[in-house]
CSV table of C-alpha atoms in Angstrom, one decimal:
chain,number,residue,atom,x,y,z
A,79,UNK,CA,0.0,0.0,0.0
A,80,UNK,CA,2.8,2.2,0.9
A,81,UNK,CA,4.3,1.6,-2.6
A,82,UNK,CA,1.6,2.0,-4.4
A,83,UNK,CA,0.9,5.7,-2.9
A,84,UNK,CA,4.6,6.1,-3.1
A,85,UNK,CA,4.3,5.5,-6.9
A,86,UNK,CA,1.0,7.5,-7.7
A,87,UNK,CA,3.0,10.8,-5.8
A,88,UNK,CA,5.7,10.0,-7.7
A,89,UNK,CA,4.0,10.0,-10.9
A,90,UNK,CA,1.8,12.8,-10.5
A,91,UNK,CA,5.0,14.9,-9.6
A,92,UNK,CA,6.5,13.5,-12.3
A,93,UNK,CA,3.1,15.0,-14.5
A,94,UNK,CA,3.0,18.1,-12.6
A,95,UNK,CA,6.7,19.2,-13.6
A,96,UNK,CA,6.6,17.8,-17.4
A,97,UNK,CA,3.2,20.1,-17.6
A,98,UNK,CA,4.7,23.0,-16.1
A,99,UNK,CA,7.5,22.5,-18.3
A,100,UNK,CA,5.4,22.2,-21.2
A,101,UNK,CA,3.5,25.5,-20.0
A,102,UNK,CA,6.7,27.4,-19.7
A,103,UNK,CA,7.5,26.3,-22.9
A,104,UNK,CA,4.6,27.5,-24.8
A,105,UNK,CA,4.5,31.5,-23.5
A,106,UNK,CA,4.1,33.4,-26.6
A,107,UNK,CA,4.9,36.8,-26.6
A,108,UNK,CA,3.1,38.8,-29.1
A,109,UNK,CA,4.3,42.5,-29.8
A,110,UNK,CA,2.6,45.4,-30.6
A,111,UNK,CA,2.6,49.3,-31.2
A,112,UNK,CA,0.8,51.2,-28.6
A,113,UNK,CA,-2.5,51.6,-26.9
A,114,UNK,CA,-5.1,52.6,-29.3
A,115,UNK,CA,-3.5,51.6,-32.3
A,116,UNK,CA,-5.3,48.7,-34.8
A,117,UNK,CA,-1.5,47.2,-34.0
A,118,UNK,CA,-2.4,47.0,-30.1
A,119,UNK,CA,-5.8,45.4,-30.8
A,120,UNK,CA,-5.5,43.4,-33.3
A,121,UNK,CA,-2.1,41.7,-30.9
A,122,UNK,CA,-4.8,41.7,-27.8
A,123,UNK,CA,-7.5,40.0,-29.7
A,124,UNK,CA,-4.9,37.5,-31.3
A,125,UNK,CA,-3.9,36.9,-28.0
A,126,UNK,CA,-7.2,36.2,-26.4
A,127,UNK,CA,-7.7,33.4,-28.7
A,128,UNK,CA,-4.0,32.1,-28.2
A,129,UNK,CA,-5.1,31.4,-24.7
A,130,UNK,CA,-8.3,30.5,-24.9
A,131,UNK,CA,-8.5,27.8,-28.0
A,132,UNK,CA,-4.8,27.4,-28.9
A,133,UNK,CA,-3.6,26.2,-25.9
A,134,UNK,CA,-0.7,29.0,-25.7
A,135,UNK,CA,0.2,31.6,-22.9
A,136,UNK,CA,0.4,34.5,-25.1
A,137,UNK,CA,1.4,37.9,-23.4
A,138,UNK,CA,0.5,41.6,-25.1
A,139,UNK,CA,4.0,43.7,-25.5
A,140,UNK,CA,2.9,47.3,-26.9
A,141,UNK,CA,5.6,49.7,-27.8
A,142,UNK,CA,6.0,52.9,-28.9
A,143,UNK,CA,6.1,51.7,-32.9
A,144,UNK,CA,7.6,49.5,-35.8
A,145,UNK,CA,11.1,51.0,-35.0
A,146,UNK,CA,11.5,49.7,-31.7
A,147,UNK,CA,8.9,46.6,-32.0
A,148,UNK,CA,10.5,45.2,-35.2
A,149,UNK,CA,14.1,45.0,-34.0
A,150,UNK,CA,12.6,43.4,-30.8
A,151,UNK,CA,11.0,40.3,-32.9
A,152,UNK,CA,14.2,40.3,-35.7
A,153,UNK,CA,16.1,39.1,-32.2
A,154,UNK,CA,13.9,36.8,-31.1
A,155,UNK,CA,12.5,38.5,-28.1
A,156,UNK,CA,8.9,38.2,-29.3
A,157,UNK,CA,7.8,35.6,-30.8
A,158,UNK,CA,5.3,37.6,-32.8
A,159,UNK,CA,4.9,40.8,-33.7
A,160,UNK,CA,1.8,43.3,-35.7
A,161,UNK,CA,3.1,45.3,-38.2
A,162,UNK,CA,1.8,46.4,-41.8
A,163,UNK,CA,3.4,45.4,-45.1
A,164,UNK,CA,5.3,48.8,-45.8
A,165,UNK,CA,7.1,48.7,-42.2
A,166,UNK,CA,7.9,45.0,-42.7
A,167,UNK,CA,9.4,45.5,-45.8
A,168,UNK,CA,11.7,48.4,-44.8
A,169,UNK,CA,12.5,46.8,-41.6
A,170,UNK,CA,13.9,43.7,-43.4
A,171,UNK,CA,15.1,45.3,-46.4
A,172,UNK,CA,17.1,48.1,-44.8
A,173,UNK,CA,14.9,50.5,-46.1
A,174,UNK,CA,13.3,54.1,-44.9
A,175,UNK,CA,13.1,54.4,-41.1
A,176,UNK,CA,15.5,51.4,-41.5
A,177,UNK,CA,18.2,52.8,-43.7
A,178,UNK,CA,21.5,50.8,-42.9
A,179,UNK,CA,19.5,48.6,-40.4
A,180,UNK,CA,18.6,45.6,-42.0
A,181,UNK,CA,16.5,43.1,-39.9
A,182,UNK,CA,16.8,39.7,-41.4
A,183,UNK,CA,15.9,37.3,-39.3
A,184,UNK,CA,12.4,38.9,-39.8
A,185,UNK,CA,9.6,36.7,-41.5
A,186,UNK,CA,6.0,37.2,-42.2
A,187,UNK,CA,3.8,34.4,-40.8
A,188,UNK,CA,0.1,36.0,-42.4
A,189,UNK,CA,-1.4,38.5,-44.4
A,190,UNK,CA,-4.3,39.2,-41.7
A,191,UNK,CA,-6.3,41.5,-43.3
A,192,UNK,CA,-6.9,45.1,-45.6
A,193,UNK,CA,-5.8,48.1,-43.7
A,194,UNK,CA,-8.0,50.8,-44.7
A,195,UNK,CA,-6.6,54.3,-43.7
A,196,UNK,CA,-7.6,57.6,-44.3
A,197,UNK,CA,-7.2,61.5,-43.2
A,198,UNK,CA,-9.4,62.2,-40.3
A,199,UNK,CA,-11.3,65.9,-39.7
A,200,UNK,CA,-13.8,67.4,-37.3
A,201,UNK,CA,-17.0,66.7,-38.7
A,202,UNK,CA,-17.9,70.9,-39.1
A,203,UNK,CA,-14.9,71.7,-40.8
A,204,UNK,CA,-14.2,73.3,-44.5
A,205,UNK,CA,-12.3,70.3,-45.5
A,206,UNK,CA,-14.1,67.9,-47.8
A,207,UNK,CA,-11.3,66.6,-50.5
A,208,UNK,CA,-7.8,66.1,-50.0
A,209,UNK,CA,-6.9,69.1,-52.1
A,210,UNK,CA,-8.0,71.1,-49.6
A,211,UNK,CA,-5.3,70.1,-47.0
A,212,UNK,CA,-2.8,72.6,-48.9
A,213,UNK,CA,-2.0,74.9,-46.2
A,214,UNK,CA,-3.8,73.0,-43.4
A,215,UNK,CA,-2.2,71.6,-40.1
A,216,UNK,CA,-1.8,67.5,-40.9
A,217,UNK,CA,-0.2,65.5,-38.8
A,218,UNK,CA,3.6,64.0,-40.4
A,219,UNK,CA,6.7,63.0,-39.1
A,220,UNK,CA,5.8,60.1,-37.2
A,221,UNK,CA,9.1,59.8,-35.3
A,222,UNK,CA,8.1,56.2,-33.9
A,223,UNK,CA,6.5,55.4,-37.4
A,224,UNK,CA,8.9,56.0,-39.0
A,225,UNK,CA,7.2,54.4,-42.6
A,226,UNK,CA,3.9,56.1,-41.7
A,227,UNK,CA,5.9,59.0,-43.9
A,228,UNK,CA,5.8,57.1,-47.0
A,229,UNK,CA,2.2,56.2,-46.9
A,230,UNK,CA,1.2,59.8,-46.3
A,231,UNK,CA,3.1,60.8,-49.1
A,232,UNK,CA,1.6,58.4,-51.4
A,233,UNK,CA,-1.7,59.7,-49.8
A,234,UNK,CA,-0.9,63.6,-50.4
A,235,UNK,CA,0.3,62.6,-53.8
A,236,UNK,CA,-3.0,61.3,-54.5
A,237,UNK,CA,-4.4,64.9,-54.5
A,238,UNK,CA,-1.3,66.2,-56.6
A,239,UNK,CA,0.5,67.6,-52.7
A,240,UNK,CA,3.5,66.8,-51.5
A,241,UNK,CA,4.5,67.7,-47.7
A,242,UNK,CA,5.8,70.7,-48.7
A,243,UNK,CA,1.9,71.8,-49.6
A,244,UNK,CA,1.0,71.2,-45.6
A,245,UNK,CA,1.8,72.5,-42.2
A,246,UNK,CA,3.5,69.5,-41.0
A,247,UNK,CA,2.2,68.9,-37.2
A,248,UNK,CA,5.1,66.6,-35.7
A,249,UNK,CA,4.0,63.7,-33.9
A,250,UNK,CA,5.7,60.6,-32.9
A,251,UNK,CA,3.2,57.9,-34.0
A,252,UNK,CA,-0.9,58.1,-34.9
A,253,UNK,CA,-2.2,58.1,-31.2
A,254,UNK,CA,-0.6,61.6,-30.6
A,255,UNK,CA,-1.6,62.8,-34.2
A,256,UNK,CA,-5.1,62.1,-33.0
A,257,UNK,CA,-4.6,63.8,-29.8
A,258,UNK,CA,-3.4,66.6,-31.6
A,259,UNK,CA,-6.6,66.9,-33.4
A,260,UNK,CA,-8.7,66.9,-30.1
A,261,UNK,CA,-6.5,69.8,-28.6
A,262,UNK,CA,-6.8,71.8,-31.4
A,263,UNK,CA,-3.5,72.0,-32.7
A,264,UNK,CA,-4.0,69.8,-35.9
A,265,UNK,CA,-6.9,70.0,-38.5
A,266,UNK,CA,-5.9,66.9,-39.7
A,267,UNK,CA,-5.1,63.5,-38.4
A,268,UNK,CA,-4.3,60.0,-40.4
A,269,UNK,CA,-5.2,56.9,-38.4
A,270,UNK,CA,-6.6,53.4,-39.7
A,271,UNK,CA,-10.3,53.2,-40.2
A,272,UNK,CA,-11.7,51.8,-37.2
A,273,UNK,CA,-9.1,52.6,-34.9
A,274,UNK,CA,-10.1,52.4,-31.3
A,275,UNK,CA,-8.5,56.1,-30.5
A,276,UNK,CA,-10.5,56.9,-33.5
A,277,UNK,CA,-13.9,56.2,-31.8
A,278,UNK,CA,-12.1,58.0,-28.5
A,279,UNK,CA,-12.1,61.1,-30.6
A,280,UNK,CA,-15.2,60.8,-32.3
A,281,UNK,CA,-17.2,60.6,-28.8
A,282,UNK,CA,-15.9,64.3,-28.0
A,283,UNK,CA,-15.3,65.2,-31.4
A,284,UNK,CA,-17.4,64.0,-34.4
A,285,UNK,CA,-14.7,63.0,-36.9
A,286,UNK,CA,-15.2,62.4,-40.9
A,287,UNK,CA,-13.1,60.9,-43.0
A,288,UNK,CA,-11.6,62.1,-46.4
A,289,UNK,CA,-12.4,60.3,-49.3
A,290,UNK,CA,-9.1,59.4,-52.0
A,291,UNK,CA,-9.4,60.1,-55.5
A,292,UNK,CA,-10.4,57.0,-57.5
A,293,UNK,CA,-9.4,58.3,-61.3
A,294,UNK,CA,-6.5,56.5,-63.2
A,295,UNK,CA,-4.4,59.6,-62.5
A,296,UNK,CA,-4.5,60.1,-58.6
A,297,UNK,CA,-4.4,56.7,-58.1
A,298,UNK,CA,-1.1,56.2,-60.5
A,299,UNK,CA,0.5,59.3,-58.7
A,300,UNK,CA,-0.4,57.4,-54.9
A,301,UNK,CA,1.6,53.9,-55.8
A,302,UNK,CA,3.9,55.1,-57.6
A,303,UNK,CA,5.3,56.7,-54.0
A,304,UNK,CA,3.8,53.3,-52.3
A,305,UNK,CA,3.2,50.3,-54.6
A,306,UNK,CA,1.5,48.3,-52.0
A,307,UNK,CA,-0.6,50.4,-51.4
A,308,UNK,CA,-4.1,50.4,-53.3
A,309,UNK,CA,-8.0,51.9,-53.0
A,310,UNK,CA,-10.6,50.3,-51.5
A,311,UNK,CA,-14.1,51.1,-49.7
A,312,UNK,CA,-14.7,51.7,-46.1
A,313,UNK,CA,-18.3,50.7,-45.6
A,314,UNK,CA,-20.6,52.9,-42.9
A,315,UNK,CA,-19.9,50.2,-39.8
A,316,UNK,CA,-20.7,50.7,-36.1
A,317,UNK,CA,-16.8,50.9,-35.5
A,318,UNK,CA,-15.8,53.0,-38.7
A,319,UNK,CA,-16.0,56.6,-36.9
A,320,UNK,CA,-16.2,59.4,-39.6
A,321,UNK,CA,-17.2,57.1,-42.5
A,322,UNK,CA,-21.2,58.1,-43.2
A,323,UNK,CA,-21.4,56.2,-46.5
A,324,UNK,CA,-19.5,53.9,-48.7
A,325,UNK,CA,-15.9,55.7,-48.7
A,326,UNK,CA,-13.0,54.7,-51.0
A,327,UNK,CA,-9.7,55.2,-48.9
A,328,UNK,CA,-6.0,54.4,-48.7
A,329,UNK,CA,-5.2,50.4,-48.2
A,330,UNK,CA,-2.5,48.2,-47.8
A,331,UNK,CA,-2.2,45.1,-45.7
A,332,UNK,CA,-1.7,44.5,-41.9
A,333,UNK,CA,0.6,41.4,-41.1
A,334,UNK,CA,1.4,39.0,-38.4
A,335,UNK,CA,5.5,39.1,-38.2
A,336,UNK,CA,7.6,36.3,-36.5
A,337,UNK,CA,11.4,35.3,-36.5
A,338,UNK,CA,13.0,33.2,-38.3
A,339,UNK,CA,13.4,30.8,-35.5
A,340,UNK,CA,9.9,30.7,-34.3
A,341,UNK,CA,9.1,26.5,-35.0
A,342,UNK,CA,7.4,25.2,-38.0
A,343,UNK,CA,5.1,23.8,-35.2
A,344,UNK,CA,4.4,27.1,-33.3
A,345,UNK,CA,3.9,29.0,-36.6
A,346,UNK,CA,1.4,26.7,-38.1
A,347,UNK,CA,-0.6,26.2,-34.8
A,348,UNK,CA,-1.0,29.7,-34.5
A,349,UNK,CA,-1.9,30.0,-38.5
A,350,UNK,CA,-4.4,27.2,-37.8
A,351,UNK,CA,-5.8,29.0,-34.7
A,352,UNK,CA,-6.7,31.8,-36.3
A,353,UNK,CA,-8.4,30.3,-39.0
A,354,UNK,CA,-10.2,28.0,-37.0
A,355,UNK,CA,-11.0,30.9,-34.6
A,356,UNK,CA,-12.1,34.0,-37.1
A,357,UNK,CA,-15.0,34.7,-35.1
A,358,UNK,CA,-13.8,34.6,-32.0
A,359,UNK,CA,-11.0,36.7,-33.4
A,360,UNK,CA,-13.3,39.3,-34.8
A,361,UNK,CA,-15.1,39.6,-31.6
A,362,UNK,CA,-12.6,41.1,-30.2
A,363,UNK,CA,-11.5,43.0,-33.2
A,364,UNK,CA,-14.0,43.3,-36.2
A,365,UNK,CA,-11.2,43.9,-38.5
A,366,UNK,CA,-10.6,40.2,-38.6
A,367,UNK,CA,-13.7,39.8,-40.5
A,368,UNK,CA,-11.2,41.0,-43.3
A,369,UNK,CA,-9.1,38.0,-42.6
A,370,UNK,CA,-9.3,35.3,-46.0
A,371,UNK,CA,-7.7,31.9,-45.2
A,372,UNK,CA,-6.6,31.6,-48.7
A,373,UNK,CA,-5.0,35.3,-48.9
A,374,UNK,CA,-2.8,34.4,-45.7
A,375,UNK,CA,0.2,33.7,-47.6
A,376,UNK,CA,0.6,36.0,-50.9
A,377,UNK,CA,3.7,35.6,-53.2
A,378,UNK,CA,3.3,39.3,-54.0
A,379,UNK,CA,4.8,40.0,-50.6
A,380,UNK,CA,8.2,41.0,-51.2
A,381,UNK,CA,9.4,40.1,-47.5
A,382,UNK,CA,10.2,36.4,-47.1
A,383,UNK,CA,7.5,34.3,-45.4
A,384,UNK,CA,8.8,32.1,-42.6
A,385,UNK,CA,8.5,28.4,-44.3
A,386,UNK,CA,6.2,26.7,-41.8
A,387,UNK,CA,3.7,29.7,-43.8
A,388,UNK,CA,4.7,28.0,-47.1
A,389,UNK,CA,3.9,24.8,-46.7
A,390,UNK,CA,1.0,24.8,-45.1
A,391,UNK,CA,-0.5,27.1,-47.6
A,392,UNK,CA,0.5,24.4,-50.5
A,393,UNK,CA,-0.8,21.7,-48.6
A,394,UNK,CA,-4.5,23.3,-48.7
């Protein structure tokens, strides 16, 4: 008798530390910009589901933006990261905010979704078109965001501007630009279509959004300073504050980065989770709605995907 409970204690220490081990060895750490940006919850909804149907211990690591979260997952210490296509691309290429800072251990594990992003006014105010920023206070720079730059670039260039035809408001990332707006300082804030700090805004101050120009021309002039970057329409949702009616806007792809020493096995249990999980996933963030199983690896992407990516999208 003595043995016997000898060996059950025994064994069930023996299960108690190989599942702890196990545990420890599945935390997940899942970077992000910061608070308020589609990065931060788009990570905390991706998160969610880690823990609660893919069996992972996934922790939420915002940061200030892709400059300091991309080198953090290029070295391993996240395990994944949110970041859209143009920052990936610089990040890894050495490009940009990333001039003589290549990060190439980086590798994209999905194309999540469309990011649909626009220029953000008060609702009352005289501008109605992108031509009529000239001479208006618009938030750039984007110290933290470094590529944020290029994509309002390709967006002024839409309307025929450059930066040179704005007040440039200096910010360090897209939170502050929209704070800037709510103090009074900017006319003008870009931030991603359904933003959370955009409905923050919008329940002190009524926001619209401006629509791009759709005609060969405009649209020729926006990609040729961004390539990935295309038009698309933002419908009239709940959580699209400032779009009224169907809205054509600025759009370009939001992406789930890893390393390229994150497991085959990790990678494709997460890639599986989320397809298994798009509800739940758009629950907590609606923009996952947008997410297309069969658009999760695209070979138009011109950053390497991690391989685990690869062959699990040839084997559907």
């Amino acid at each position: 008798m003595t043995i016997n409970r000898f060996s059950a204690l025994a064994a069930g220490l023996i299960a108690s530390v190989s599942l702890l081990g196990a545990a420890q060895a599945e935390t997940v750490g899942v970077g992000t910009m910061s608070q308020g940006t589609i990065s931060y919850s788009t990570g905390s909804a991706l998160a969610k589901v880690m823990n609660e149907e893919m069996n992972l211990q996934a922790r939420v690591q915002p940061n200030s933006g892709e400059t300091t979260l991309l080198p953090l997952i290029n070295s391993g210490d996240f395990d994944f990261g949110i970041a859209n296509v143009l920052e990936v691309y610089e990040a890894y290429h050495g490009e940009g905010t990333f001039a003589g800072r290549e990060q190439p251990n980086l590798r994209v594990a999905a194309a999540m979704y469309p990011l649909r992003t626009a220029m953000f006014v008060r609702e009352d105010s005289d501008i109605y078109t992108l031509d009529d920023l000239k001479g208006k206070r618009v938030t750039f720079g984007f110290s933290a965001m470094g590529s944020i730059s290029v994509v309002m670039e390709s967006l002024l260039a839409n309307a025929g501007l450059t930066p040179g035809d704005i007040q440039p408001v200096m910010v360090p990332n897209v939170v502050a630009g929209a704070e800037q707006l709510q103090n009074g300082r900017a006319d003008a804030f870009f931030f991603a279509v359904g933003g959370a700090k955009t409905a923050e805004v919008n329940a002190v101050i009524p926001l619209r959004v401006i629509p791009m120009n759709t005609d060969a021309a405009s649209v020729a002039r926006m990609q040729e300073v961004f390539p990935e970057g295309y038009i698309a329409t933002a419908p009239p949702l709940p959580n699209f504050a400032g779009v009224s009616e169907p809205t054509p806007v600025l759009t370009y792809d939001n992406m789930l980065v890893t390393n390229a020493s994150v497991s085959d096995e990790r990678v494709k249990a997460v890639i599986e989770g989320m397809v298994n999980n798009i509800d739940a996933l758009s629950a907590g963030m609606p923009l996952f709605r947008g997410l297309n199983p069969d658009q999760i690896y695209k070979a138009s992407i011109q950053t390497p995907y991690h391989p685990a990516v690869i062959e699990w999208a040839s084997n559907r």
